[in-house]
Short mmCIF file of C-alpha atoms and ligand atoms in Angstrom, two decimals:
data_model
loop_
_atom_site.label_atom_id
_atom_site.label_comp_id
_atom_site.label_asym_id
_atom_site.label_seq_id
_atom_site.Cartn_x
_atom_site.Cartn_y
_atom_site.Cartn_z
CA MET A 1 11.72 121.49 -96.89
CA ILE A 2 13.18 120.23 -93.52
CA GLU A 3 15.57 122.29 -92.00
CA ASP A 4 17.92 121.26 -89.27
CA GLN A 5 15.48 120.81 -85.76
CA ALA A 6 12.65 122.37 -87.30
CA VAL A 7 9.12 121.08 -86.68
CA PRO A 8 8.20 119.04 -90.04
CA THR A 9 5.07 120.33 -91.90
CA ILE A 10 3.10 117.63 -92.66
CA GLY A 11 -0.07 117.96 -95.77
CA VAL A 12 -3.27 116.06 -96.06
CA ILE A 13 -4.04 116.26 -99.43
CA VAL A 14 -7.97 115.98 -100.11
CA GLY A 15 -8.38 114.40 -103.43
CA THR A 16 -12.07 114.56 -104.24
CA THR A 17 -14.17 118.24 -104.85
CA ARG A 18 -17.38 117.06 -106.13
CA SER A 19 -20.70 118.19 -104.30
CA GLY A 20 -21.91 115.71 -101.80
CA ARG A 21 -18.56 113.90 -101.15
CA VAL A 22 -17.09 112.43 -98.20
CA GLY A 23 -13.94 112.71 -98.58
CA ARG A 24 -13.87 115.81 -96.64
CA GLY A 25 -14.93 114.00 -93.47
CA ILE A 26 -12.43 110.85 -94.04
CA ALA A 27 -9.60 113.47 -94.45
CA ASP A 28 -10.61 115.65 -91.68
CA ARG A 29 -10.86 112.52 -89.46
CA VAL A 30 -7.28 111.40 -90.90
CA ALA A 31 -6.20 115.05 -90.40
CA ALA A 32 -6.86 114.67 -86.51
CA LEU A 33 -5.40 111.04 -86.13
CA VAL A 34 -2.18 112.58 -88.08
CA ASP A 35 -1.42 115.22 -86.16
CA ASP A 36 -2.32 112.78 -82.62
CA ALA A 37 0.23 110.37 -83.73
CA SER A 38 2.79 112.98 -84.76
CA GLN A 39 4.88 115.93 -83.51
CA ALA A 40 4.34 117.90 -87.19
CA ASP A 41 2.40 120.27 -87.75
CA VAL A 42 -0.42 118.98 -89.99
CA ARG A 43 -2.30 121.41 -92.58
CA LEU A 44 -5.07 120.51 -94.41
CA LEU A 45 -4.86 121.01 -98.33
CA ASP A 46 -8.79 120.61 -99.50
CA LEU A 47 -8.46 120.61 -103.65
CA LYS A 48 -12.02 122.17 -103.28
CA GLU A 49 -10.24 125.18 -101.67
CA VAL A 50 -7.29 125.25 -103.28
CA ALA A 51 -9.28 125.30 -106.83
CA LEU A 52 -5.84 124.66 -109.17
CA PRO A 53 -6.99 125.82 -112.61
CA TRP A 54 -6.64 122.85 -115.22
CA LEU A 55 -2.66 122.49 -116.28
CA ASP A 56 -1.58 125.36 -118.50
CA GLU A 57 1.61 126.12 -118.61
CA PRO A 58 3.02 126.10 -121.79
CA ARG A 59 6.38 124.18 -120.62
CA PRO A 60 6.52 120.99 -119.21
CA PRO A 61 6.54 121.20 -115.42
CA ALA A 62 9.78 119.20 -115.12
CA ASP A 63 11.36 122.20 -116.60
CA GLY A 64 10.75 124.00 -113.70
CA ASP A 65 10.26 127.12 -115.31
CA TYR A 66 6.31 127.81 -114.27
CA GLN A 67 4.69 130.73 -115.98
CA ARG A 68 1.35 130.77 -114.35
CA GLU A 69 1.11 132.46 -110.78
CA ALA A 70 -1.03 129.95 -109.75
CA THR A 71 1.50 127.63 -110.73
CA ARG A 72 3.66 129.08 -108.68
CA ALA A 73 1.38 129.64 -106.02
CA TRP A 74 0.95 125.93 -105.80
CA ALA A 75 4.84 125.18 -106.39
CA GLU A 76 5.27 127.41 -103.09
CA VAL A 77 2.78 125.35 -101.43
CA VAL A 78 4.05 121.91 -102.04
CA ALA A 79 7.41 122.34 -101.35
CA GLY A 80 6.65 123.91 -98.14
CA LEU A 81 5.55 120.52 -96.94
CA ASP A 82 8.35 117.99 -95.70
CA ALA A 83 5.51 115.29 -95.85
CA VAL A 84 2.07 114.57 -97.46
CA VAL A 85 -0.70 112.06 -96.75
CA ILE A 86 -2.95 111.50 -99.93
CA VAL A 87 -7.05 111.01 -98.82
CA SER A 88 -8.75 109.89 -102.06
CA SER A 89 -11.78 108.09 -103.56
CA GLN A 90 -11.38 105.54 -106.08
CA TYR A 91 -13.23 107.06 -109.67
CA ASN A 92 -13.50 104.15 -112.01
CA GLY A 93 -10.89 102.12 -110.94
CA GLY A 94 -8.11 104.99 -110.56
CA TYR A 95 -7.90 108.45 -108.71
CA PRO A 96 -9.64 111.69 -109.24
CA ALA A 97 -9.19 114.00 -112.08
CA PRO A 98 -8.33 117.17 -109.59
CA LEU A 99 -6.02 115.31 -107.77
CA LYS A 100 -3.94 114.25 -111.01
CA ASN A 101 -3.99 118.21 -112.07
CA ALA A 102 -2.40 118.77 -108.79
CA LEU A 103 -0.11 116.19 -109.34
CA ASP A 104 1.00 117.19 -112.74
CA THR A 105 0.81 120.87 -112.50
CA VAL A 106 4.79 121.02 -110.21
CA TYR A 107 7.10 118.48 -110.50
CA ALA A 108 10.29 119.18 -108.53
CA GLU A 109 8.33 120.20 -105.43
CA TRP A 110 6.78 116.27 -105.44
CA ASN A 111 10.96 115.02 -105.95
CA GLY A 112 11.72 112.89 -102.74
CA LYS A 113 8.57 113.83 -101.03
CA PRO A 114 7.88 111.53 -98.42
CA VAL A 115 3.90 110.46 -99.19
CA LEU A 116 1.44 108.20 -97.42
CA LEU A 117 -1.62 107.04 -99.54
CA VAL A 118 -5.22 106.77 -97.92
CA THR A 119 -8.02 105.69 -100.31
CA TYR A 120 -11.17 104.51 -99.74
CA GLY A 121 -13.99 103.17 -101.85
CA MET A 122 -15.90 100.29 -102.08
CA HIS A 123 -13.32 97.60 -101.89
CA GLY A 124 -10.84 100.10 -100.06
CA GLY A 125 -10.26 102.13 -103.57
CA GLY A 126 -6.95 100.05 -103.73
CA LEU A 127 -6.73 100.77 -107.99
CA ALA A 128 -6.39 104.48 -106.84
CA ALA A 129 -3.88 103.71 -104.90
CA GLU A 130 -2.11 101.29 -107.91
CA GLN A 131 -2.46 104.32 -110.22
CA LEU A 132 -0.90 106.97 -107.46
CA ARG A 133 2.09 104.83 -106.92
CA THR A 134 3.29 104.64 -110.48
CA VAL A 135 2.15 108.49 -110.87
CA PHE A 136 4.99 109.40 -107.72
CA ARG A 137 7.37 107.06 -109.08
CA VAL A 138 7.64 108.94 -112.48
CA LEU A 139 7.36 112.35 -109.49
CA ARG A 140 10.75 110.87 -107.62
CA ALA A 141 8.34 110.86 -104.64
CA ASP A 142 9.26 108.56 -102.17
CA VAL A 143 5.82 106.47 -101.57
CA THR A 144 5.57 104.49 -97.97
CA GLU A 145 4.93 100.71 -98.60
CA GLU A 146 2.08 100.98 -95.89
CA ALA A 147 -1.11 102.41 -97.22
CA VAL A 148 -4.45 102.83 -95.61
CA ALA A 149 -7.80 100.83 -97.88
CA ILE A 150 -10.68 102.32 -96.48
CA THR A 151 -13.87 100.07 -97.51
CA ILE A 152 -17.29 102.09 -97.14
CA ALA A 153 -20.38 99.83 -96.74
CA ARG A 154 -24.07 100.40 -97.56
CA GLU A 155 -24.61 100.73 -93.99
CA ASP A 156 -22.16 103.10 -93.74
CA ARG A 157 -24.02 106.03 -95.52
CA ASP A 158 -27.68 107.16 -95.46
CA GLU A 159 -29.90 107.64 -98.04
CA GLY A 160 -28.30 111.03 -99.27
CA TRP A 161 -25.06 109.33 -99.48
CA GLN A 162 -23.51 110.94 -96.74
CA LEU A 163 -21.38 109.02 -94.04
CA HIS A 164 -22.98 108.48 -90.96
CA ALA A 165 -19.66 108.73 -88.39
CA PRO A 166 -16.80 109.31 -91.29
CA SER A 167 -14.61 109.25 -87.96
CA GLU A 168 -16.02 105.35 -87.22
CA VAL A 169 -15.07 104.22 -90.61
CA VAL A 170 -11.95 105.78 -90.51
CA ASP A 171 -10.94 104.53 -87.11
CA ARG A 172 -11.60 100.86 -88.44
CA HIS A 173 -8.10 101.21 -89.91
CA ARG A 174 -6.16 103.04 -87.27
CA ALA A 175 -3.84 100.63 -86.92
CA GLU A 176 -2.66 100.80 -90.60
CA LEU A 177 -3.10 104.67 -91.03
CA VAL A 178 -0.43 104.52 -87.09
CA ARG A 179 1.89 101.81 -89.35
CA GLY A 180 1.82 104.31 -92.39
CA LEU A 181 2.82 107.36 -90.31
CA GLU A 182 5.56 105.32 -88.32
CA GLU A 183 7.11 104.61 -91.89
CA LEU A 184 6.84 108.39 -93.16
CA GLN A 185 8.23 109.55 -90.09
CA GLY A 186 11.16 107.45 -90.87
CA LYS A 187 11.10 108.51 -94.23
CA LEU A 188 11.08 112.26 -92.89
CA GLU A 189 14.01 111.64 -90.39
CA ALA A 190 16.23 110.29 -92.77
CA ALA A 191 15.74 113.41 -94.94
CA ARG A 192 16.11 115.39 -92.02
CA ALA A 193 19.87 113.52 -91.79
CA ARG A 194 20.32 113.97 -95.33
CA VAL A 195 19.99 118.05 -94.94
CA ALA A 196 22.36 117.96 -91.70
CA SER A 197 25.16 115.86 -93.23
C1 FMN B 1 -17.43 109.53 -110.83
C2 FMN B 1 -17.52 108.04 -109.44
C3 FMN B 1 -16.65 106.57 -109.83
C4 FMN B 1 -16.49 105.76 -108.80
N1 FMN B 1 -16.12 104.26 -108.76
C5 FMN B 1 -16.04 103.90 -107.93
C6 FMN B 1 -15.34 102.51 -108.53
O1 FMN B 1 -14.07 102.20 -109.24
N2 FMN B 1 -14.86 101.87 -107.34
C7 FMN B 1 -15.62 101.91 -105.96
O2 FMN B 1 -15.11 101.57 -105.23
N3 FMN B 1 -15.83 103.06 -106.16
C8 FMN B 1 -16.42 103.74 -107.02
N4 FMN B 1 -17.53 104.75 -106.72
C9 FMN B 1 -17.65 105.38 -105.07
C10 FMN B 1 -17.27 106.19 -104.37
O3 FMN B 1 -15.88 105.02 -103.50
C11 FMN B 1 -18.00 106.61 -103.38
O4 FMN B 1 -19.01 107.27 -104.11
C12 FMN B 1 -16.86 107.31 -102.64
O5 FMN B 1 -17.72 108.08 -101.35
C13 FMN B 1 -16.47 108.81 -103.54
O6 FMN B 1 -15.65 109.96 -102.99
P1 FMN B 1 -16.37 110.99 -102.63
O7 FMN B 1 -17.51 110.89 -101.60
O8 FMN B 1 -15.28 111.84 -102.22
O9 FMN B 1 -16.39 111.59 -103.95
C14 FMN B 1 -17.36 106.11 -108.22
C15 FMN B 1 -18.07 107.75 -107.46
C16 FMN B 1 -17.93 108.19 -108.46
C17 FMN B 1 -18.49 109.47 -108.27
#
């Protein structure tokens, strides 16, 4: 968590894990823009690499009595982030299961966390963003009003369904991302002021 005057850490979480996903390329570009636009230490957290096991805690994570080593390790990672940018696709009107698992596995570590949502899909992934807002409300995180909804058109993809240029796709939404990051920064500063007072 934020200590007085410490450089904040912003985690960019990659929400999709399937082979052939475009999520990593999008998240890499988002992370680079976050790095440019903030004074923060930016940490990319790719859920494919984190490889969190499916939630298997005997007690609800809200009790905070984590039994599994993997849960404790994930709790430490999340606790070490001062703010989070979620980069997620929309899957069938919602968001991907590995991301839900990452959210559900711990609880207190999300409380009060400033969060910016970046979703993508054929129509910007707004339904995934809606679901994420609902879940983060229950996790008592602090989600920005501004969100980034990246539309991926057929022409953006090649025959293998990969993006020709992930950076160009993300950069079309640079203005929203910068506005979202400003709001995130405001929440970070408010958290810093609370710790200092
Ligand atoms: C299981 C699945 C469900 C999808 N559902 C939606 C959807 O509801 N809306 C949408 O716009 N695109 C949908 N798509 C298309 C995705 O936006 C597109 O495949 C995107 O590249 C997925 O992100 P990823 O490549 O990082 O996995 C779906 C794709 C998958 C694999």
